[in-house]
PDB file of C-alpha atoms in Angstrom:
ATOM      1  CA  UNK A   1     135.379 192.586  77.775  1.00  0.00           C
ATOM      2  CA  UNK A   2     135.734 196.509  78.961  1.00  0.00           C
ATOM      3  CA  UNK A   3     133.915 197.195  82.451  1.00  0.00           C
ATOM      4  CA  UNK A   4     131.383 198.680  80.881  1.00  0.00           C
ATOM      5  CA  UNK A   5     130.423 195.948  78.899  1.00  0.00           C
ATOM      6  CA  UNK A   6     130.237 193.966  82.398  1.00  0.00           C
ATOM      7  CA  UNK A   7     127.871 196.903  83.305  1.00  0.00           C
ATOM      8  CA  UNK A   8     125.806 197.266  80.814  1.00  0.00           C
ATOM      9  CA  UNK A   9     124.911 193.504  80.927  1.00  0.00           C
ATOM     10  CA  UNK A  10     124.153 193.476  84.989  1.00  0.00           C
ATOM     11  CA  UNK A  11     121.658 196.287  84.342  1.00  0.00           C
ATOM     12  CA  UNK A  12     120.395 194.533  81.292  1.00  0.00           C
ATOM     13  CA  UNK A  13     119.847 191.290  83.951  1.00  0.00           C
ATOM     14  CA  UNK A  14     118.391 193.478  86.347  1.00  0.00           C
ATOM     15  CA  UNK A  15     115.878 195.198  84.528  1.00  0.00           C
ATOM     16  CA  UNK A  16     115.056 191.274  82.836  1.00  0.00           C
ATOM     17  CA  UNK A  17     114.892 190.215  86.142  1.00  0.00           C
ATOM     18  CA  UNK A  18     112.405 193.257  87.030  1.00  0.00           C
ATOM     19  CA  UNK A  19     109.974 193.467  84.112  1.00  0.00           C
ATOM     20  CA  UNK A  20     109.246 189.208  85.167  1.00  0.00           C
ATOM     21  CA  UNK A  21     108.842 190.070  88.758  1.00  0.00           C
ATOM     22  CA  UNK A  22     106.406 192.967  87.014  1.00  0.00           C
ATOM     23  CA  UNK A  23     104.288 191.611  85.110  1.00  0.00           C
ATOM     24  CA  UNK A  24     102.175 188.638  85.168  1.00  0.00           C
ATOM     25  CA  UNK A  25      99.261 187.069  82.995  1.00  0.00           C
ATOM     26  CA  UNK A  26      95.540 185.978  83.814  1.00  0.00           C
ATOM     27  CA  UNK A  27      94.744 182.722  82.563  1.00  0.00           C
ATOM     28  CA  UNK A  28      91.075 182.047  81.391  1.00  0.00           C
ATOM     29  CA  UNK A  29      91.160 179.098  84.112  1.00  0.00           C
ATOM     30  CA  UNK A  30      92.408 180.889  86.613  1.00  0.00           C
ATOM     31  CA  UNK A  31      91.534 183.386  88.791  1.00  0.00           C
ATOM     32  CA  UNK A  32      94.777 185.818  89.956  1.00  0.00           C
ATOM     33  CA  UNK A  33      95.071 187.572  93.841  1.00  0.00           C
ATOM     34  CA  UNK A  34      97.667 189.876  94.203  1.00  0.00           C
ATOM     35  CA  UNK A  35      99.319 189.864  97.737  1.00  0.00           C
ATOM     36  CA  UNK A  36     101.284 192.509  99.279  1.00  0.00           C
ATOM     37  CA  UNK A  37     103.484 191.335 102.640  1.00  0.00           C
ATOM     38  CA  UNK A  38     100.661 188.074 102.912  1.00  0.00           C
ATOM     39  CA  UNK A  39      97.679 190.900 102.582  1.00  0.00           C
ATOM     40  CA  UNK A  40      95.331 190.770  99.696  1.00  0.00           C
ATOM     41  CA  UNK A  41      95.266 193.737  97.757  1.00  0.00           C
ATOM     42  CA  UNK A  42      92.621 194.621  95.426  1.00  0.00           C
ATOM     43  CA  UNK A  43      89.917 192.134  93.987  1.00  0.00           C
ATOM     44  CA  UNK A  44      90.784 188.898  91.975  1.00  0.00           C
ATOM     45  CA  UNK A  45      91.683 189.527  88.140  1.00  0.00           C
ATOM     46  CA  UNK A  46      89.462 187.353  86.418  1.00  0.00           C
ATOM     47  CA  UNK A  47      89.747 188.615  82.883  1.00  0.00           C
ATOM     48  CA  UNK A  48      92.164 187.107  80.670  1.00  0.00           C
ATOM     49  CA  UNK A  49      95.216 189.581  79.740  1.00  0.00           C
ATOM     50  CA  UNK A  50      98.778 190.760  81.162  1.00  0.00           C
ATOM     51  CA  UNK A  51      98.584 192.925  84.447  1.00  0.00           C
ATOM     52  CA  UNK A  52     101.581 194.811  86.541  1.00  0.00           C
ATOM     53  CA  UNK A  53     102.316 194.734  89.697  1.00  0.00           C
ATOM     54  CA  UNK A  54     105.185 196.094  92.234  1.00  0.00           C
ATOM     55  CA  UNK A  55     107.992 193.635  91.946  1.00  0.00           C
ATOM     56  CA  UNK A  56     109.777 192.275  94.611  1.00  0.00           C
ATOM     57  CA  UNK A  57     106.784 193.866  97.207  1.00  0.00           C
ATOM     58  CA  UNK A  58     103.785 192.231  95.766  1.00  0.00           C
ATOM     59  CA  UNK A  59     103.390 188.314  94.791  1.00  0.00           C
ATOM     60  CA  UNK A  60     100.080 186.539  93.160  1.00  0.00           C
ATOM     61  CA  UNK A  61      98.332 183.592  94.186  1.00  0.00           C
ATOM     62  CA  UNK A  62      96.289 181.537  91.167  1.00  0.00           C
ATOM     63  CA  UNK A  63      93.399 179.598  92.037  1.00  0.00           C
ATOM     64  CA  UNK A  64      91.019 177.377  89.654  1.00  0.00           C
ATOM     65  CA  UNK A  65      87.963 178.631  88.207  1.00  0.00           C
ATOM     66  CA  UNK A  66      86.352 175.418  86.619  1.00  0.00           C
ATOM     67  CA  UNK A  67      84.229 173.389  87.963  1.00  0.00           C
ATOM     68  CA  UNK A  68      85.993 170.726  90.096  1.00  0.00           C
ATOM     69  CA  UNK A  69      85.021 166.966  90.836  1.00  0.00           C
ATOM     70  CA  UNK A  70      85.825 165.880  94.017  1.00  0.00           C
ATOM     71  CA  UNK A  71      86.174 162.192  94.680  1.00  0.00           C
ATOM     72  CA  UNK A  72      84.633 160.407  97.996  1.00  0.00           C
ATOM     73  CA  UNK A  73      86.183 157.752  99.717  1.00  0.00           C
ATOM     74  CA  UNK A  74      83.925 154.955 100.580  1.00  0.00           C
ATOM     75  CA  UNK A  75      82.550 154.372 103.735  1.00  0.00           C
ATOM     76  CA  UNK A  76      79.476 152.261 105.129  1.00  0.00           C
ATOM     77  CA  UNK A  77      76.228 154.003 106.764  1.00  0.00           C
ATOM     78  CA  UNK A  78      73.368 152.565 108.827  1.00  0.00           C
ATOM     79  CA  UNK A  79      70.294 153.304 107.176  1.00  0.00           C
ATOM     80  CA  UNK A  80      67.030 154.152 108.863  1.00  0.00           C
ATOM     81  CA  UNK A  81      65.622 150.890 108.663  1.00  0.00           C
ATOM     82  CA  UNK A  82      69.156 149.546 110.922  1.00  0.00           C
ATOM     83  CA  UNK A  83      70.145 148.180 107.751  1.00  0.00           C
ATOM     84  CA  UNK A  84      73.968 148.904 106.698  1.00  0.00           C
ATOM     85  CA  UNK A  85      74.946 150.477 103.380  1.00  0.00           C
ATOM     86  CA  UNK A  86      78.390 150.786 102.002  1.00  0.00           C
ATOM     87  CA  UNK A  87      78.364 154.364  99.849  1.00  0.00           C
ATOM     88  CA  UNK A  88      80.759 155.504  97.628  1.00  0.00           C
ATOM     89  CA  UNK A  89      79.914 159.424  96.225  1.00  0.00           C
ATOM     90  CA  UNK A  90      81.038 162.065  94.615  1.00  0.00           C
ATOM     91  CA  UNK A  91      80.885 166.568  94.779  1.00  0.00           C
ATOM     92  CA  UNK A  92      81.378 168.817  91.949  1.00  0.00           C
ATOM     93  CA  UNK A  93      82.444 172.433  93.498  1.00  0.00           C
ATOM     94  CA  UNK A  94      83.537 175.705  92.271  1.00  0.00           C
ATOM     95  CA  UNK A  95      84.965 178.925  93.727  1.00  0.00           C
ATOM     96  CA  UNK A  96      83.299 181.681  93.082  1.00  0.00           C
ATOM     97  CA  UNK A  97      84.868 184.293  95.677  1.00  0.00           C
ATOM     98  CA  UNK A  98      88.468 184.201  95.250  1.00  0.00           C
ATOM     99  CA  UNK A  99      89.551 186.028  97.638  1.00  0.00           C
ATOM    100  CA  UNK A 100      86.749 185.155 100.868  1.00  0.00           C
ATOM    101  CA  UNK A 101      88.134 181.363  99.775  1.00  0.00           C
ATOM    102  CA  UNK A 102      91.897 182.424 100.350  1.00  0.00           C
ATOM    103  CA  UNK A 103      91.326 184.125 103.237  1.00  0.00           C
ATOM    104  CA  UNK A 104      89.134 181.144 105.312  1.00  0.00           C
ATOM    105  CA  UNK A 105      90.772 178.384 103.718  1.00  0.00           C
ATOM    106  CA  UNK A 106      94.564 179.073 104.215  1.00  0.00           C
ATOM    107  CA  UNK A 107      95.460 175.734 102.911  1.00  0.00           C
ATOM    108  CA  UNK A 108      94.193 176.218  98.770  1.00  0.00           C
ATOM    109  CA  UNK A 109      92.499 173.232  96.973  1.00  0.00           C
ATOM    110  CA  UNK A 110      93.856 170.774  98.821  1.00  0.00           C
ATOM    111  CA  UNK A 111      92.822 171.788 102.834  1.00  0.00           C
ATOM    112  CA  UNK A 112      89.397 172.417 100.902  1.00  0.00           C
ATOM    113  CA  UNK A 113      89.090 168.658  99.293  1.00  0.00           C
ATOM    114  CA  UNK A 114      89.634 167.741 103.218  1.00  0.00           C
ATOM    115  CA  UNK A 115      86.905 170.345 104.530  1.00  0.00           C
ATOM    116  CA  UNK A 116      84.509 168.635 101.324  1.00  0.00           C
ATOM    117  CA  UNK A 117      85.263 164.930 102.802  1.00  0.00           C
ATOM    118  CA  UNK A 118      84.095 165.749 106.287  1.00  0.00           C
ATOM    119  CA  UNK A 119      81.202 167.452 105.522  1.00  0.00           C
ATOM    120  CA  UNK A 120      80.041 165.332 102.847  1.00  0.00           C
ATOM    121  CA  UNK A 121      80.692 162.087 104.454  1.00  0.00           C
ATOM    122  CA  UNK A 122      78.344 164.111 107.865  1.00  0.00           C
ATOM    123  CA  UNK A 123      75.461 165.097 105.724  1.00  0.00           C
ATOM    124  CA  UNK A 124      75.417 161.475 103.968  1.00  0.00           C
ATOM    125  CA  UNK A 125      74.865 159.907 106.990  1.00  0.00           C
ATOM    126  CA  UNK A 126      72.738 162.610 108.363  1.00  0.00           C
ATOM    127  CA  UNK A 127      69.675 162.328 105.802  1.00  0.00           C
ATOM    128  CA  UNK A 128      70.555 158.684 104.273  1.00  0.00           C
ATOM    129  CA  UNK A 129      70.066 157.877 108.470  1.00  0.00           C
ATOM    130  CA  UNK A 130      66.455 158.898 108.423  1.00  0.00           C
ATOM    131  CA  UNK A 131      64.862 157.238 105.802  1.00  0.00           C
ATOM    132  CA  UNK A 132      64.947 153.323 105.090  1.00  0.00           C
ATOM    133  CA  UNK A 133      67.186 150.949 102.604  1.00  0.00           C
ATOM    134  CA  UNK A 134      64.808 150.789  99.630  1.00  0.00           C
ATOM    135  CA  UNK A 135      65.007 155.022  99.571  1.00  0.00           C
ATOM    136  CA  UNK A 136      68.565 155.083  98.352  1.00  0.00           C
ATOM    137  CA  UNK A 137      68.318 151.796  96.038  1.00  0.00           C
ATOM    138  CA  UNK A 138      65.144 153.440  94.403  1.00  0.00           C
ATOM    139  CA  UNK A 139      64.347 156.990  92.281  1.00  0.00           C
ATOM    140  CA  UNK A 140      63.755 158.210  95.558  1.00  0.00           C
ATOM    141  CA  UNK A 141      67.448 158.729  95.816  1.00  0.00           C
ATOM    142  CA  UNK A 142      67.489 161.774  93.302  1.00  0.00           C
ATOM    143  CA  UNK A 143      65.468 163.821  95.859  1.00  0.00           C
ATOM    144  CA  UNK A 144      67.893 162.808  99.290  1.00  0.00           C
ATOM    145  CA  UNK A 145      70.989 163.508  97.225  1.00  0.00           C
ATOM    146  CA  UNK A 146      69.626 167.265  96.090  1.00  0.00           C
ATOM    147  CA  UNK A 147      68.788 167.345  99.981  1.00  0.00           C
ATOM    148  CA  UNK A 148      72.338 166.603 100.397  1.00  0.00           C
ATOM    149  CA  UNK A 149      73.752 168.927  97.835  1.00  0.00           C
ATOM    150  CA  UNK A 150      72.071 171.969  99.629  1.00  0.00           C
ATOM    151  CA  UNK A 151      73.011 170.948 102.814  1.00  0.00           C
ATOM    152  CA  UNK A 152      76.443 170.690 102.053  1.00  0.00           C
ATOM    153  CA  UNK A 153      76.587 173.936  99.697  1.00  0.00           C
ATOM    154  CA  UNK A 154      74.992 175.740 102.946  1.00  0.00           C
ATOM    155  CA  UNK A 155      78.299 175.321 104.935  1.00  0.00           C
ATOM    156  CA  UNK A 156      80.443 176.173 101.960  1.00  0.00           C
ATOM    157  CA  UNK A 157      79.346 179.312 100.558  1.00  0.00           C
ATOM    158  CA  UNK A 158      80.893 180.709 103.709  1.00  0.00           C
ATOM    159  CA  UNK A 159      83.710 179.723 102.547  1.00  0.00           C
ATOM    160  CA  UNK A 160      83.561 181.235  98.953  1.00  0.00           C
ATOM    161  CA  UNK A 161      82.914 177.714  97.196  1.00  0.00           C
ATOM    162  CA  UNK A 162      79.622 176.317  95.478  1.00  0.00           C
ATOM    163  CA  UNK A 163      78.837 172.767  95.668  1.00  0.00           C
ATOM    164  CA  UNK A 164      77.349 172.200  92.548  1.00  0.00           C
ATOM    165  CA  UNK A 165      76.064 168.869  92.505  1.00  0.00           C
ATOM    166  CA  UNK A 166      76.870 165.663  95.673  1.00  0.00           C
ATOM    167  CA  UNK A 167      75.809 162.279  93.975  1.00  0.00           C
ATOM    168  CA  UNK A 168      76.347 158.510  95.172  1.00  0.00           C
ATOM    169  CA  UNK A 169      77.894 156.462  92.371  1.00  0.00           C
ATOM    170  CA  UNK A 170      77.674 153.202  94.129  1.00  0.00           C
ATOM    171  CA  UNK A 171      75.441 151.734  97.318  1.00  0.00           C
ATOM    172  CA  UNK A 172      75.883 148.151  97.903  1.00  0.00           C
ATOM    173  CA  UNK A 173      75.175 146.063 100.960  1.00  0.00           C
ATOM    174  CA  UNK A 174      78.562 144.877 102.928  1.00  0.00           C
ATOM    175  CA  UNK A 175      79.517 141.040 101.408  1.00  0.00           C
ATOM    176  CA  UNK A 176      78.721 140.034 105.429  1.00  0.00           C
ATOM    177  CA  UNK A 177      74.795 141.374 104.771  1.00  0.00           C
ATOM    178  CA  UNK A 178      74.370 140.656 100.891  1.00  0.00           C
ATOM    179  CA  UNK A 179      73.230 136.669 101.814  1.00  0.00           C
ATOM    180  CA  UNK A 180      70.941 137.430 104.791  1.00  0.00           C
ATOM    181  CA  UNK A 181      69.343 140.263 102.442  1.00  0.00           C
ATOM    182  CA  UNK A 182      69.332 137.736  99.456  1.00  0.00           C
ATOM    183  CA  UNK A 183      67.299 135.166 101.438  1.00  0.00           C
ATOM    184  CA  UNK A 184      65.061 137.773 103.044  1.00  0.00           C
ATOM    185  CA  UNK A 185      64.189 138.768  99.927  1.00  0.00           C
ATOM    186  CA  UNK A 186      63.593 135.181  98.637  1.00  0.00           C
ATOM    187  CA  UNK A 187      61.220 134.288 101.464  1.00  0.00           C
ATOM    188  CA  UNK A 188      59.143 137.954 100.748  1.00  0.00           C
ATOM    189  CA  UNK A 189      59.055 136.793  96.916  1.00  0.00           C
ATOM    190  CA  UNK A 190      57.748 132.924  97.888  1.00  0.00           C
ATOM    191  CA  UNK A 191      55.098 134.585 100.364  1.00  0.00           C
ATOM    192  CA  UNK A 192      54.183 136.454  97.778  1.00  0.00           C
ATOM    193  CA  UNK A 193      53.927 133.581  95.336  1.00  0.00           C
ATOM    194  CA  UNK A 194      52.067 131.483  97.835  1.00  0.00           C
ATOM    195  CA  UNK A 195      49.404 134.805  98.409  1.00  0.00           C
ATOM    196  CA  UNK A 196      49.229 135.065  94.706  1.00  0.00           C
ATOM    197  CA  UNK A 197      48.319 130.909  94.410  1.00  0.00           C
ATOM    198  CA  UNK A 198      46.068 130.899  97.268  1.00  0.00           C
ATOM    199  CA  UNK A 199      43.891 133.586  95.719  1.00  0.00           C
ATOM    200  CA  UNK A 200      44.218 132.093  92.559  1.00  0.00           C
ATOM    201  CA  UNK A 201      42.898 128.834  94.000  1.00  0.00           C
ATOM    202  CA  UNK A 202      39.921 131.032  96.130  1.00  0.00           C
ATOM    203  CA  UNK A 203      39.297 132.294  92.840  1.00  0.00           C
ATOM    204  CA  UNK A 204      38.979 129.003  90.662  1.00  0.00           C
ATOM    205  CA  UNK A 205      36.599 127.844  93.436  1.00  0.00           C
ATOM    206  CA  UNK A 206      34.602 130.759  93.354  1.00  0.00           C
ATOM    207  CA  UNK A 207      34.240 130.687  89.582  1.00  0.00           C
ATOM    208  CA  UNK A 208      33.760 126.428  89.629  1.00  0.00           C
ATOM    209  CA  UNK A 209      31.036 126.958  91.793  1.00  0.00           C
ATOM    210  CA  UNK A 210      29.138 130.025  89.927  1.00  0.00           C
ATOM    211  CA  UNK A 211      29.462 127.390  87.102  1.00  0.00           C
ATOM    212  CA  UNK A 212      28.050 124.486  89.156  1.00  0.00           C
ATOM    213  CA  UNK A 213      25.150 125.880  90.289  1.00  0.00           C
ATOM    214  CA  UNK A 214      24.243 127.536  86.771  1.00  0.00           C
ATOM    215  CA  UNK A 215      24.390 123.728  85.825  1.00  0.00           C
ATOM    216  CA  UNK A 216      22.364 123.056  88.480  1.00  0.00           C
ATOM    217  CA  UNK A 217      19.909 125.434  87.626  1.00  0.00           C
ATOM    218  CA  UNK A 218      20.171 124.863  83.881  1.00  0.00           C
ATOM    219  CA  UNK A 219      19.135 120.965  84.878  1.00  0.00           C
ATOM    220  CA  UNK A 220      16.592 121.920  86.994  1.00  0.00           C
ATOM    221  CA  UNK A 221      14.933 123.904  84.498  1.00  0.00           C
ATOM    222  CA  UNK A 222      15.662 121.478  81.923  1.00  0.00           C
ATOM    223  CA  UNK A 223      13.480 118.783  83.858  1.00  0.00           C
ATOM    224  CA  UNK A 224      11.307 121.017  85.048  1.00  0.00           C
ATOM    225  CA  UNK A 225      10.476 121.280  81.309  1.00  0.00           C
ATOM    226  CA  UNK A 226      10.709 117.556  80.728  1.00  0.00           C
ATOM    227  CA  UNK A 227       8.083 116.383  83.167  1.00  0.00           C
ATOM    228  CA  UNK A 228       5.770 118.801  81.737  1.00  0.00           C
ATOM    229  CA  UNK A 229       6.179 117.641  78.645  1.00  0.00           C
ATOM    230  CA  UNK A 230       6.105 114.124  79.841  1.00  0.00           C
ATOM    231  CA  UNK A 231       2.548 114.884  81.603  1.00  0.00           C
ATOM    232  CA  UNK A 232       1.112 116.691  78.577  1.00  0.00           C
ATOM    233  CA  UNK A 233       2.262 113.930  76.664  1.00  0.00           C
ATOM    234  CA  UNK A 234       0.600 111.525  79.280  1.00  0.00           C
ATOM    235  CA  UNK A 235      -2.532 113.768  79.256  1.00  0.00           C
ATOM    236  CA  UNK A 236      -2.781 113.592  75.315  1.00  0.00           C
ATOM    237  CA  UNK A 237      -1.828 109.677  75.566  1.00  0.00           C
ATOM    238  CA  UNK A 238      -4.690 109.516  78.269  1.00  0.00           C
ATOM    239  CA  UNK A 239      -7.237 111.315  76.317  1.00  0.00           C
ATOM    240  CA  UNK A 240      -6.146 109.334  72.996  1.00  0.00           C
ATOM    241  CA  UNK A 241      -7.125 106.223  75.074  1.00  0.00           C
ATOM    242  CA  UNK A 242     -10.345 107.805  76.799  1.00  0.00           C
ATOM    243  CA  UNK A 243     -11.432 108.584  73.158  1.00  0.00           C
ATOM    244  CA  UNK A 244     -10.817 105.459  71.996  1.00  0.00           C
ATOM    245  CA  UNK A 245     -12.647 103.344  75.037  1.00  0.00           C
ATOM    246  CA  UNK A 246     -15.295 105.466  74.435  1.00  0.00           C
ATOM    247  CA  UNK A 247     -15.901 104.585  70.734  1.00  0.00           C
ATOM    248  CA  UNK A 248     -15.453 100.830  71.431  1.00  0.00           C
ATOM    249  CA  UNK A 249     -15.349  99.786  75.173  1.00  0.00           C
ATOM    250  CA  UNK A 250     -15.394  95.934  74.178  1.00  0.00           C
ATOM    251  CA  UNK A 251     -12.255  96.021  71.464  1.00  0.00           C
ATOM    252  CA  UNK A 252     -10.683  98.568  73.794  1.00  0.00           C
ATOM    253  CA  UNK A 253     -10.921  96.056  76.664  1.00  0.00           C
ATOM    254  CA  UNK A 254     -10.015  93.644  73.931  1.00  0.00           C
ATOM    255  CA  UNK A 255      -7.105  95.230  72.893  1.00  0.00           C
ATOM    256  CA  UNK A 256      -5.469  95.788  76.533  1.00  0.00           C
ATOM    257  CA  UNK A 257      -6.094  92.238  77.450  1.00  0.00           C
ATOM    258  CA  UNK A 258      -3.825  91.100  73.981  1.00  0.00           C
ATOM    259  CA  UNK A 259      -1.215  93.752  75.097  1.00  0.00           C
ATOM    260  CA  UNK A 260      -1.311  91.685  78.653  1.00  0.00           C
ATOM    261  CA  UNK A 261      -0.703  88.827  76.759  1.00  0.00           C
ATOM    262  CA  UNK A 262       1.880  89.656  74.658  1.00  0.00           C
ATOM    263  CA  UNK A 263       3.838  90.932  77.528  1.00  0.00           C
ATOM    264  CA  UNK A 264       3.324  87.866  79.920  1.00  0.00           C
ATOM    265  CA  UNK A 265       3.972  85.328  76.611  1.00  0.00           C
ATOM    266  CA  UNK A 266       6.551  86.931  75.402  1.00  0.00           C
ATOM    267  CA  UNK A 267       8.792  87.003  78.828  1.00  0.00           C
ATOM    268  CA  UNK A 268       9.569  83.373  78.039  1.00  0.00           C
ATOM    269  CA  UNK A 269       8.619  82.223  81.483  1.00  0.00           C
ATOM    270  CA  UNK A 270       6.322  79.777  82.898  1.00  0.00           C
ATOM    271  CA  UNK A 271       3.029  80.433  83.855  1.00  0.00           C
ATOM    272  CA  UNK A 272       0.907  78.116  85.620  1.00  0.00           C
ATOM    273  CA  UNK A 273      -2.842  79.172  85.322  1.00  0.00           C
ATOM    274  CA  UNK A 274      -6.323  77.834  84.964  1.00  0.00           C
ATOM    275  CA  UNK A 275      -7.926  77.672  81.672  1.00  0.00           C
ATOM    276  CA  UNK A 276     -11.363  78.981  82.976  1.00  0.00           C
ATOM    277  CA  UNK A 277      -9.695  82.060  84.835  1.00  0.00           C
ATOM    278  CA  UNK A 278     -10.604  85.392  83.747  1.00  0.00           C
ATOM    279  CA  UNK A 279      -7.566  85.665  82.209  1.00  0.00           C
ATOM    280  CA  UNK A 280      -8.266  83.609  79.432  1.00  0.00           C
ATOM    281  CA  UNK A 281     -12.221  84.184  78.698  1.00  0.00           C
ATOM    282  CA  UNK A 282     -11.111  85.925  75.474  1.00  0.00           C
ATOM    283  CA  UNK A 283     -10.082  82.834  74.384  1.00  0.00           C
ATOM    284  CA  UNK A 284     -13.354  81.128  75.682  1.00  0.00           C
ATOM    285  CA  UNK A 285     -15.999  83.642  74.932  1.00  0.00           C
ATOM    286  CA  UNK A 286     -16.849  82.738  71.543  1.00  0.00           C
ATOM    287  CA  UNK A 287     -19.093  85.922  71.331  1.00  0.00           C
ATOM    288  CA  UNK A 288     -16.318  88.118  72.886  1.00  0.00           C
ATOM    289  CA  UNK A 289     -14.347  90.920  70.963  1.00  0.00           C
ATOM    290  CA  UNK A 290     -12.098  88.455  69.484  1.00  0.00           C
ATOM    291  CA  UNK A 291     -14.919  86.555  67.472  1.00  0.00           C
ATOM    292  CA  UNK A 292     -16.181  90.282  66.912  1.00  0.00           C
ATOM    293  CA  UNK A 293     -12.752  90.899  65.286  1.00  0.00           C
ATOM    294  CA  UNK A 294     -12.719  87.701  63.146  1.00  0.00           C
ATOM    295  CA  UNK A 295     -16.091  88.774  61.558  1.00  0.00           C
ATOM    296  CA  UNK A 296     -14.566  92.780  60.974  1.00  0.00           C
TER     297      UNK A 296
END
């Protein structure tokens, strides 16, 4: 191979090796900073394509432009109750100002995961802190973790970077707490049973009375009605038998002194009487109402 040959293929190398350090594409993802000597020149290329730059004097820096989760790890609170939580949560983020992120965050993504940990795990324990256990195990959670969100996305916009959403995927009570909780909870539930029983029981008494004395009354009424019945009834019988002594005052008297004797005959006991007592004049007055009834 001639020198020239040799030549021609260095330059060939070198102007390869100058059109890469040239040229240099924008991926949708990503947004593109071009540095010159460590300075940022110009604003971040955003728009996908293939863009120049001075080779050799200028260098790029890529950073994401998707929304980003960032992981928690998980670390145990005291509520504002004094009762201890262990909290495990989660960010999504986004960078939305290339260039104010690389110029307060040196570090990229990763120093910026390590800023997100800090002041996510502070503002946790700053508002979860103020407000009891049952706020973060109920829906009332939704409105402390929005809380949370803009608290954190207040120190972070500073820094270029939206925090889009800060959630808590799991709050449990530490193992050592979990029992003491569990029987709390059992002794609120049988107070509450034995509430529930004792008004149940106030109730039935209430109701067993109301009933009782309606029976009462009912009764009352009922022979209330009775004896005046009864003493009409008496008052007719009375009048039947005034109307009747009236027509016939000897067969009436007649008549009540067999009823006496039917009764005091028909006992079956012994009677010990004389014959001549009044008593027995029906049964010696010949002209009485019994021979008056043996002529009828």
């Amino acid at each position: 191979m001639s020198n020239r040959s040799i030549g021609l293929l260095v330059l060939a190398a070198i102007a390869v090796f100058l059109l890469t350090q040239m040229l240099y594409s924008v991926d949708p993802t990503k947004q593109v900073l071009v540095r010159q000597f460590g300075a940022i020149v110009g604003q971040p290329k955003t728009e996908p394509g293939l863009y120049a730059k001075i080779p050799l004097i200028q260098d790029i820096q890529r950073i994401d432009s998707r929304l980003l989760d960032y992981e928690a790890e998980e670390f145990e609170i005291i509520a504002g109750d004094q009762k201890r939580l262990v909290v495990d949560a989660y960010a999504r983020f986004k960078i939305v100002n290339a260039r104010l992120f690389a110029e307060t965050v040196p570090g990229g993504e990763p120093a910026l995961r390590g800023l997100l940990d800090s002041l996510i795990n502070s503002e946790i324990r700053g508002v979860l802190s103020s407000v009891p256990l049952h706020a973060v195990l109920t829906e009332q959670r939704a409105s402390l973790m929005d809380d949370i969100t803009r608290r954190v996305n207040g120190k972070t916009k500073d820094l270029g970077v939206e925090v889009v959403d800060v959630r808590i995927k799991r709050a449990d009570l530490p193992q050592a707490n979990s029992q003491s909780v569990y029987n709390r909870m059992k002794t609120d539930r049988e107070r509450e049973a034995g509430q529930l029983r004792a008004e149940g029981d106030e109730e039935k008494q209430r109701i067993t009375a109301t009933a009782d004395r309606e029976v009462a009354v009912i009764k009352a009424d009922a022979g209330l009605k009775a004896q005046i019945t009864m003493a009409d009834a008496d008052a007719e019988s009375t009048k039947i038998y005034a109307d009747a002594f009236d027509k016939d005052k000897d067969f009436y008297a007649f008549w009540r002194r067999m009823e006496a004797y039917k009764q005091a005959f028909g006992s079956g006991g012994t009677m010990i009487l004389s014959p001549d007592s009044d008593f027995f004049r029906y049964f010696n007055d010949p002209s009485g109402p019994a021979a008056q009834v043996g002529k009828k």
